[in-house]
Short mmCIF file of C-alpha atoms and ligand atoms in Angstrom, two decimals:
data_model
loop_
_atom_site.label_atom_id
_atom_site.label_comp_id
_atom_site.label_asym_id
_atom_site.label_seq_id
_atom_site.Cartn_x
_atom_site.Cartn_y
_atom_site.Cartn_z
CA MET A 1 0.00 0.00 0.00
CA LYS A 2 2.92 2.31 0.71
CA TRP A 3 4.27 1.65 -2.77
CA ALA A 4 0.83 2.09 -4.34
CA GLY A 5 0.47 5.37 -2.43
CA ALA A 6 3.79 6.65 -3.80
CA ILE A 7 2.84 5.75 -7.37
CA THR A 8 -0.60 7.32 -6.99
CA ALA A 9 0.96 10.56 -5.80
CA MET A 10 3.50 10.50 -8.62
CA LEU A 11 0.70 10.24 -11.16
CA ALA A 12 -0.91 13.28 -9.53
CA LEU A 13 -4.01 11.30 -8.56
CA PRO A 14 -5.92 11.87 -5.31
CA SER A 15 -4.81 9.57 -2.48
CA SER A 16 -8.25 7.93 -2.57
CA PHE A 17 -7.00 6.13 -5.71
CA THR A 18 -4.35 4.24 -3.73
CA PRO A 19 -6.42 1.08 -3.06
CA LEU A 20 -7.48 1.00 -6.71
CA MET A 21 -3.85 1.25 -7.79
CA ALA A 22 -2.93 -1.62 -5.44
CA GLU A 23 -5.76 -3.75 -6.91
CA ALA A 24 -4.85 -2.88 -10.50
CA VAL A 25 -1.27 -3.94 -9.99
CA LYS A 26 -2.38 -7.21 -8.36
CA VAL A 27 -4.71 -8.21 -11.18
CA ALA A 28 -2.43 -6.99 -13.95
CA ASP A 29 -0.01 -9.72 -12.92
CA ARG A 30 3.07 -9.67 -15.12
CA LEU A 31 2.27 -7.57 -18.11
CA PRO A 32 4.40 -8.68 -21.09
CA ILE A 33 6.81 -6.00 -22.33
CA ILE A 34 8.91 -6.04 -25.47
CA TRP A 35 11.62 -3.36 -25.43
CA LEU A 36 13.47 -2.63 -28.67
CA HIS A 37 16.69 -0.66 -29.09
CA MET A 38 17.09 1.51 -32.18
CA ALA A 39 19.74 4.22 -32.72
CA GLU A 40 20.56 5.70 -29.32
CA CYS A 41 22.95 5.63 -26.37
CA THR A 42 21.00 3.28 -24.04
CA GLY A 43 20.57 6.13 -21.57
CA CYS A 44 16.86 5.36 -21.43
CA SER A 45 17.56 1.80 -20.26
CA GLU A 46 20.10 3.15 -17.79
CA SER A 47 17.41 5.45 -16.48
CA LEU A 48 14.93 2.58 -16.14
CA LEU A 49 17.54 0.65 -14.15
CA ARG A 50 17.57 3.46 -11.56
CA SER A 51 13.96 2.71 -10.80
CA ALA A 52 12.99 2.68 -7.12
CA ASN A 53 9.44 2.27 -5.80
CA PRO A 54 9.23 -0.27 -7.34
CA SER A 55 12.86 -1.30 -7.69
CA ILE A 56 13.87 -2.61 -11.09
CA ASP A 57 14.12 -6.20 -9.82
CA SER A 58 10.70 -6.17 -8.22
CA LEU A 59 9.37 -4.39 -11.32
CA ILE A 60 10.71 -7.15 -13.56
CA PHE A 61 10.04 -10.12 -11.30
CA ASP A 62 6.78 -9.08 -9.64
CA TYR A 63 4.94 -6.69 -11.90
CA ILE A 64 5.97 -6.96 -15.51
CA SER A 65 7.39 -9.65 -17.69
CA LEU A 66 10.26 -8.20 -19.67
CA GLU A 67 10.11 -10.63 -22.58
CA TYR A 68 12.81 -9.00 -24.70
CA HIS A 69 15.38 -6.32 -23.90
CA GLU A 70 18.72 -6.55 -25.66
CA THR A 71 20.82 -5.04 -22.89
CA LEU A 72 19.12 -6.78 -19.96
CA MET A 73 18.32 -10.28 -21.19
CA ALA A 74 20.65 -13.25 -20.90
CA ALA A 75 19.90 -14.65 -24.37
CA ALA A 76 22.05 -13.71 -27.36
CA GLY A 77 22.24 -14.38 -31.10
CA TRP A 78 19.70 -16.78 -32.61
CA GLN A 79 18.23 -17.51 -29.18
CA ALA A 80 17.47 -13.83 -28.60
CA GLU A 81 15.75 -13.47 -31.94
CA GLU A 82 13.71 -16.57 -31.27
CA ASN A 83 12.62 -15.15 -27.90
CA LEU A 84 11.40 -12.03 -29.65
CA GLU A 85 9.43 -14.01 -32.25
CA GLN A 86 7.92 -16.22 -29.56
CA ALA A 87 6.95 -13.30 -27.34
CA MET A 88 5.23 -11.50 -30.23
CA HIS A 89 3.36 -14.70 -31.09
CA LYS A 90 2.44 -15.81 -27.56
CA TYR A 91 1.30 -12.39 -26.38
CA LYS A 92 -0.19 -11.19 -29.66
CA GLY A 93 -2.39 -8.17 -29.04
CA ARG A 94 -1.48 -8.14 -25.34
CA TYR A 95 2.10 -6.96 -25.04
CA ILE A 96 3.33 -3.43 -24.46
CA LEU A 97 5.94 -2.33 -26.96
CA MET A 98 8.57 0.07 -25.70
CA VAL A 99 11.00 1.44 -28.25
CA GLU A 100 14.16 3.37 -27.39
CA GLY A 101 16.03 5.27 -30.12
CA GLY A 102 15.55 6.99 -33.46
CA ILE A 103 14.89 4.93 -36.58
CA PRO A 104 17.07 5.28 -39.70
CA THR A 105 14.98 5.31 -42.88
CA GLY A 106 15.16 5.66 -46.65
CA ASP A 107 18.49 4.81 -48.27
CA GLN A 108 19.99 4.77 -44.79
CA GLU A 109 17.51 2.27 -43.31
CA TYR A 110 20.17 -0.47 -43.13
CA PHE A 111 22.57 1.73 -41.20
CA LEU A 112 20.80 0.04 -38.28
CA THR A 113 20.38 -3.73 -38.36
CA ILE A 114 19.52 -5.98 -35.46
CA GLY A 115 19.95 -9.69 -34.86
CA ALA A 116 21.17 -12.70 -36.72
CA HIS A 117 18.91 -12.11 -39.73
CA GLY A 118 20.08 -8.55 -40.15
CA HIS A 119 16.59 -7.04 -40.03
CA SER A 120 16.63 -3.27 -40.18
CA GLY A 121 15.59 -1.39 -37.07
CA LYS A 122 12.62 -0.03 -38.98
CA GLU A 123 11.46 -3.53 -39.97
CA SER A 124 11.69 -4.73 -36.35
CA ALA A 125 9.87 -1.69 -34.96
CA VAL A 126 7.08 -1.82 -37.53
CA LYS A 127 6.58 -5.56 -37.10
CA ALA A 128 6.53 -5.38 -33.30
CA SER A 129 4.09 -2.48 -33.35
CA GLU A 130 1.52 -4.38 -35.46
CA ASN A 131 0.24 -6.57 -32.63
CA ALA A 132 1.06 -4.48 -29.56
CA ALA A 133 -1.69 -3.53 -27.12
CA ALA A 134 0.01 -0.20 -26.54
CA ILE A 135 3.16 1.45 -27.83
CA PHE A 136 5.45 3.75 -25.86
CA ALA A 137 8.26 5.71 -27.50
CA ILE A 138 10.81 5.87 -24.68
CA GLY A 139 13.18 8.84 -24.88
CA THR A 140 13.43 11.83 -27.17
CA CYS A 141 15.12 9.78 -29.91
CA SER A 142 12.16 7.46 -30.24
CA ALA A 143 9.59 10.20 -29.61
CA PHE A 144 11.04 12.84 -31.95
CA GLY A 145 14.20 11.51 -33.64
CA GLY A 146 16.59 12.94 -31.04
CA VAL A 147 20.32 13.30 -31.51
CA GLN A 148 20.39 11.07 -34.60
CA ALA A 149 17.88 13.33 -36.32
CA ALA A 150 19.80 16.50 -35.48
CA ALA A 151 21.02 18.38 -38.56
CA PRO A 152 22.34 17.08 -40.90
CA ASN A 153 20.68 13.81 -39.83
CA PRO A 154 23.10 11.50 -41.66
CA THR A 155 20.99 8.35 -41.12
CA ASN A 156 17.69 10.04 -41.98
CA ALA A 157 16.50 9.05 -38.50
CA VAL A 158 12.86 9.60 -37.61
CA SER A 159 10.54 9.08 -34.66
CA LEU A 160 8.68 5.85 -34.00
CA SER A 161 5.37 7.53 -34.78
CA SER A 162 6.66 8.31 -38.29
CA VAL A 163 7.02 4.62 -39.18
CA THR A 164 3.90 3.10 -37.62
CA HIS A 165 0.25 3.93 -38.17
CA LYS A 166 -0.56 2.80 -34.60
CA PRO A 167 -0.99 5.34 -31.79
CA VAL A 168 2.25 6.03 -29.94
CA ILE A 169 2.58 7.52 -26.47
CA ASN A 170 5.72 9.63 -26.31
CA VAL A 171 7.80 9.60 -23.14
CA PRO A 172 10.59 12.00 -24.14
CA GLY A 173 13.69 13.17 -22.30
CA CYS A 174 17.29 12.36 -23.10
CA PRO A 175 16.82 10.26 -21.11
CA PRO A 176 13.36 10.39 -19.53
CA SER A 177 13.38 9.83 -15.78
CA GLU A 178 12.74 6.34 -14.48
CA LYS A 179 9.57 7.73 -12.94
CA ASN A 180 8.17 8.87 -16.26
CA ILE A 181 8.90 5.48 -17.85
CA VAL A 182 7.50 3.39 -15.00
CA GLY A 183 4.68 5.84 -14.29
CA THR A 184 3.45 5.69 -17.89
CA LEU A 185 3.49 1.93 -17.71
CA LEU A 186 1.65 1.85 -14.40
CA HIS A 187 -0.87 4.35 -15.64
CA TYR A 188 -1.62 1.96 -18.48
CA LEU A 189 -1.74 -0.96 -16.04
CA MET A 190 -4.25 0.88 -13.93
CA TYR A 191 -6.58 2.24 -16.59
CA GLY A 192 -5.94 -0.02 -19.59
CA THR A 193 -6.25 3.04 -21.83
CA LEU A 194 -3.97 5.76 -23.12
CA PRO A 195 -3.46 8.62 -20.66
CA ALA A 196 -4.45 12.20 -21.46
CA LEU A 197 -1.84 13.52 -23.88
CA ASP A 198 -0.56 16.93 -24.96
CA VAL A 199 -0.08 18.02 -28.59
CA TYR A 200 3.12 15.98 -28.82
CA ASN A 201 1.44 12.86 -27.41
CA ARG A 202 3.23 13.20 -24.09
CA PRO A 203 1.28 12.11 -20.98
CA LYS A 204 -0.04 15.25 -19.34
CA TRP A 205 0.48 13.87 -15.83
CA ALA A 206 4.24 14.13 -16.43
CA TYR A 207 4.68 16.81 -19.12
CA ARG A 208 1.96 19.30 -18.26
CA LEU A 209 4.12 21.93 -16.57
CA ARG A 210 7.31 23.71 -17.55
CA ILE A 211 10.57 22.94 -15.75
CA HIS A 212 10.55 26.63 -14.82
CA ASP A 213 7.14 26.41 -13.08
CA LEU A 214 8.36 24.34 -10.15
CA CYS A 215 12.09 25.02 -10.26
CA GLU A 216 13.84 25.37 -6.90
CA ARG A 217 15.72 28.41 -8.30
CA ARG A 218 12.55 30.18 -9.43
CA GLY A 219 12.63 32.62 -6.52
CA HIS A 220 16.00 33.85 -7.78
CA PHE A 221 14.65 34.23 -11.32
CA ASP A 222 11.77 36.33 -10.03
CA ALA A 223 14.15 38.39 -7.89
CA GLY A 224 16.47 38.95 -10.86
CA GLU A 225 19.34 37.01 -9.26
CA PHE A 226 21.28 35.20 -11.97
CA VAL A 227 24.44 33.17 -12.38
CA GLU A 228 26.47 35.30 -14.80
CA GLN A 229 29.06 32.63 -15.47
CA PHE A 230 29.67 29.14 -14.18
CA GLY A 231 31.59 29.12 -10.90
CA ASP A 232 30.78 32.70 -9.88
CA ALA A 233 29.38 33.78 -6.50
CA GLY A 234 25.81 33.53 -7.81
CA ALA A 235 26.45 29.92 -8.84
CA LYS A 236 27.61 29.14 -5.32
CA ASP A 237 24.45 30.74 -3.91
CA GLY A 238 22.22 28.69 -6.21
CA TYR A 239 21.03 31.62 -8.33
CA CYS A 240 18.94 31.13 -11.46
CA LEU A 241 20.72 29.66 -14.51
CA TYR A 242 18.72 31.49 -17.20
CA LYS A 243 21.59 33.72 -18.28
CA VAL A 244 23.91 30.72 -18.67
CA GLY A 245 21.41 29.09 -20.98
CA CYS A 246 18.73 27.35 -18.91
CA LYS A 247 15.83 26.38 -21.21
CA GLY A 248 13.50 25.54 -18.31
CA PRO A 249 11.00 28.24 -19.34
CA TYR A 250 10.50 26.50 -22.72
CA THR A 251 10.57 22.89 -21.60
CA PHE A 252 7.64 20.77 -20.50
CA ASN A 253 8.69 18.04 -18.07
CA ASN A 254 8.49 17.20 -14.37
CA CYS A 255 12.24 17.03 -13.56
CA SER A 256 12.06 19.91 -11.11
CA LYS A 257 9.50 17.98 -9.07
CA GLN A 258 10.38 14.30 -9.54
CA LYS A 259 14.16 14.52 -10.14
CA PHE A 260 16.31 11.56 -11.29
CA ASN A 261 18.20 8.61 -9.84
CA GLN A 262 15.64 7.85 -7.16
CA GLY A 263 15.06 11.50 -6.38
CA THR A 264 18.78 12.30 -5.87
CA SER A 265 19.19 15.25 -8.18
CA TRP A 266 18.40 16.80 -11.56
CA PRO A 267 20.28 19.03 -14.02
CA VAL A 268 19.47 22.41 -12.44
CA GLN A 269 20.24 21.12 -8.93
CA ALA A 270 23.58 19.89 -10.27
CA GLY A 271 24.34 23.44 -11.47
CA HIS A 272 23.68 23.34 -15.23
CA GLY A 273 20.61 24.75 -16.92
CA CYS A 274 17.97 22.56 -18.49
CA ILE A 275 18.87 21.97 -22.17
CA GLY A 276 15.27 21.26 -23.17
CA CYS A 277 15.86 17.56 -23.72
CA SER A 278 12.19 16.55 -23.76
CA GLU A 279 11.22 18.95 -26.55
CA PRO A 280 11.13 18.06 -30.28
CA ASP A 281 14.38 18.89 -32.13
CA PHE A 282 16.00 20.23 -28.99
CA TRP A 283 19.50 19.66 -30.39
CA ASP A 284 18.74 22.09 -33.19
CA VAL A 285 16.30 24.55 -31.64
CA MET A 286 17.52 24.92 -28.04
CA GLY A 287 21.17 25.63 -28.72
CA PRO A 288 23.57 27.10 -27.89
CA PHE A 289 22.97 25.28 -24.62
CA GLU A 290 24.88 27.72 -22.43
CA GLU A 291 23.39 30.90 -23.82
CA PRO A 292 19.87 32.22 -23.36
CA LEU A 293 17.46 32.09 -26.27
CA GLY A 294 16.63 35.65 -25.29
CA ASP A 295 13.62 36.83 -27.21
CA ALA A 296 14.34 34.48 -30.13
CA LEU A 297 11.00 32.74 -30.52
CA TYR A 298 11.11 29.06 -29.78
CA GLN A 299 10.02 27.40 -33.02
CA THR A 300 9.73 23.74 -33.86
CA VAL A 301 9.37 21.88 -37.13
CA PHE A 302 5.85 20.92 -36.04
CA GLY A 303 4.39 24.13 -37.40
CA GLY A 304 6.16 26.32 -34.90
CA LEU A 305 3.43 25.76 -32.36
CA GLY A 306 5.57 25.16 -29.31
CA ALA A 307 4.53 22.46 -26.87
CA ASP A 308 1.29 24.19 -26.05
CA ALA A 309 0.52 27.04 -28.38
CA THR A 310 -1.44 29.22 -26.00
CA ALA A 311 0.60 28.65 -22.89
CA ASP A 312 3.83 29.00 -24.82
CA LYS A 313 2.86 32.31 -26.33
CA ILE A 314 1.96 33.61 -22.92
CA GLY A 315 5.19 32.15 -21.51
CA ILE A 316 7.31 33.75 -24.20
CA ALA A 317 5.60 37.09 -23.72
CA LEU A 318 6.31 36.88 -20.01
CA LEU A 319 9.86 35.85 -20.65
CA THR A 320 10.45 38.78 -22.96
CA ALA A 321 9.09 40.99 -20.19
CA THR A 322 11.45 39.21 -17.82
CA ALA A 323 14.35 39.86 -20.15
CA VAL A 324 13.51 43.53 -19.76
CA GLY A 325 13.40 42.91 -16.00
CA ILE A 326 16.83 41.32 -16.15
CA ALA A 327 18.26 44.36 -17.91
CA ALA A 328 16.58 46.69 -15.41
CA HIS A 329 17.90 44.62 -12.54
CA ALA A 330 21.40 44.68 -13.97
CA ALA A 331 21.26 48.46 -14.24
CA LEU A 332 19.99 48.73 -10.65
CA ALA A 333 22.58 46.31 -9.33
CA ALA A 334 25.29 48.50 -10.85
CA VAL A 335 24.27 51.51 -8.77
CA LYS A 336 23.25 49.66 -5.60
CA PRO A 337 25.72 49.85 -2.68
CA PRO A 338 27.58 46.57 -2.14
CA LYS A 339 26.03 44.07 0.29
CA GLU A 340 27.07 44.50 3.92
FE1 LIG B 401 20.20 8.06 -25.07
FE2 LIG B 401 17.71 6.69 -25.14
FE3 LIG B 401 18.98 10.22 -25.19
FE4 LIG B 401 18.04 8.82 -26.98
O1 LIG B 401 17.67 7.99 -24.11
S1 LIG B 401 19.68 9.33 -23.27
S2 LIG B 401 20.31 9.39 -26.87
S3 LIG B 401 16.78 10.01 -25.67
O2 LIG B 401 17.20 7.07 -26.88
O3 LIG B 401 19.45 6.24 -24.99
FE1 LIG B 402 15.09 27.32 -12.85
FE2 LIG B 402 16.03 27.61 -15.26
FE3 LIG B 402 13.76 28.80 -14.61
FE4 LIG B 402 16.08 29.66 -13.63
S1 LIG B 402 15.42 29.71 -15.80
S2 LIG B 402 14.18 29.34 -12.47
S3 LIG B 402 17.22 27.75 -13.34
S4 LIG B 402 14.11 26.62 -14.72
FE1 LIG B 403 16.07 17.33 -19.71
FE2 LIG B 403 15.73 19.72 -18.77
FE3 LIG B 403 14.89 17.68 -17.40
S1 LIG B 403 17.51 18.96 -19.82
S2 LIG B 403 16.38 16.13 -17.87
S3 LIG B 403 14.13 18.34 -19.39
S4 LIG B 403 15.82 19.52 -16.58
#
């Protein structure tokens, strides 16, 4: 019940849902999962391995049945491929497909091949998606193309949703936190349906708010107290990282609340600004990572809408006003007597 309570709170549900969560997990008994690796760094799997509440071993042994996962399973070679075939056959229409990584396509499709038969990543992903009960794109690479798709995109990498006609729930972040991966899974376990999604098909329970909204340094932002360069006095005092490039005001994710590595820390706590890793095309649109975007409008290839058109426009307007505030503060600070 303690565990169910923690998960219920993480999913932003009222505590009265705790018994229901406990029941759902009991009856869901070992949900079959097929996890495929495409082009990526395996950071998403690393993140999953940091899972606490439930721990990764209890998650695998008590709650889900991880039928195929190239970096976690014991099988290799022909045996591994056979396991994948068998899992897709045995659990047809019932398994959850999780895909990590961008997918090379076109003339470059065979830049990524997997297994003894040399199937392309695209072939494997499309085939596995056909009979999945639900499909989760884990990480920004799978959700939006990620680092592989950054200009000039030499492998013509695309998102999972670009190669399948089935609905895909995106769980972006480079990597996403273990909580967002496990939480999305448990949400599905509990309701058996897709969660409420934003315009980029990200679950709203995790990606509804900006990093900036709940950031522990927000008070400093509002007070106009900024780190001017890494290692300065402001950095030591935990001032806001906006001027050294934090993209928290443009980024929708729950890192500032849920953190990483079992709640140990997160980028801003560690002293570097958010680089916008859960937004589409962040490698191309959020850079340079250690400089502010200023009043450059945050545009994306998806029609330039931003993650949430209305909220983003308001946010950007506010931010531009804040940029004015920053300048005013800087002018004031120059004439203010030094602190006692
Ligand atoms: Fe890496 Fe996953 Fe980034 Fe991508 O995470 S952490 S490159 S989102 O697909 O392995
Ligand atoms: Fe936090 Fe970044 Fe916002 Fe500053 S700009 S308050 S560091 S999210
Ligand atoms: Fe990514 Fe920003 Fe969170 S860089 S991990 S979305 S703080």
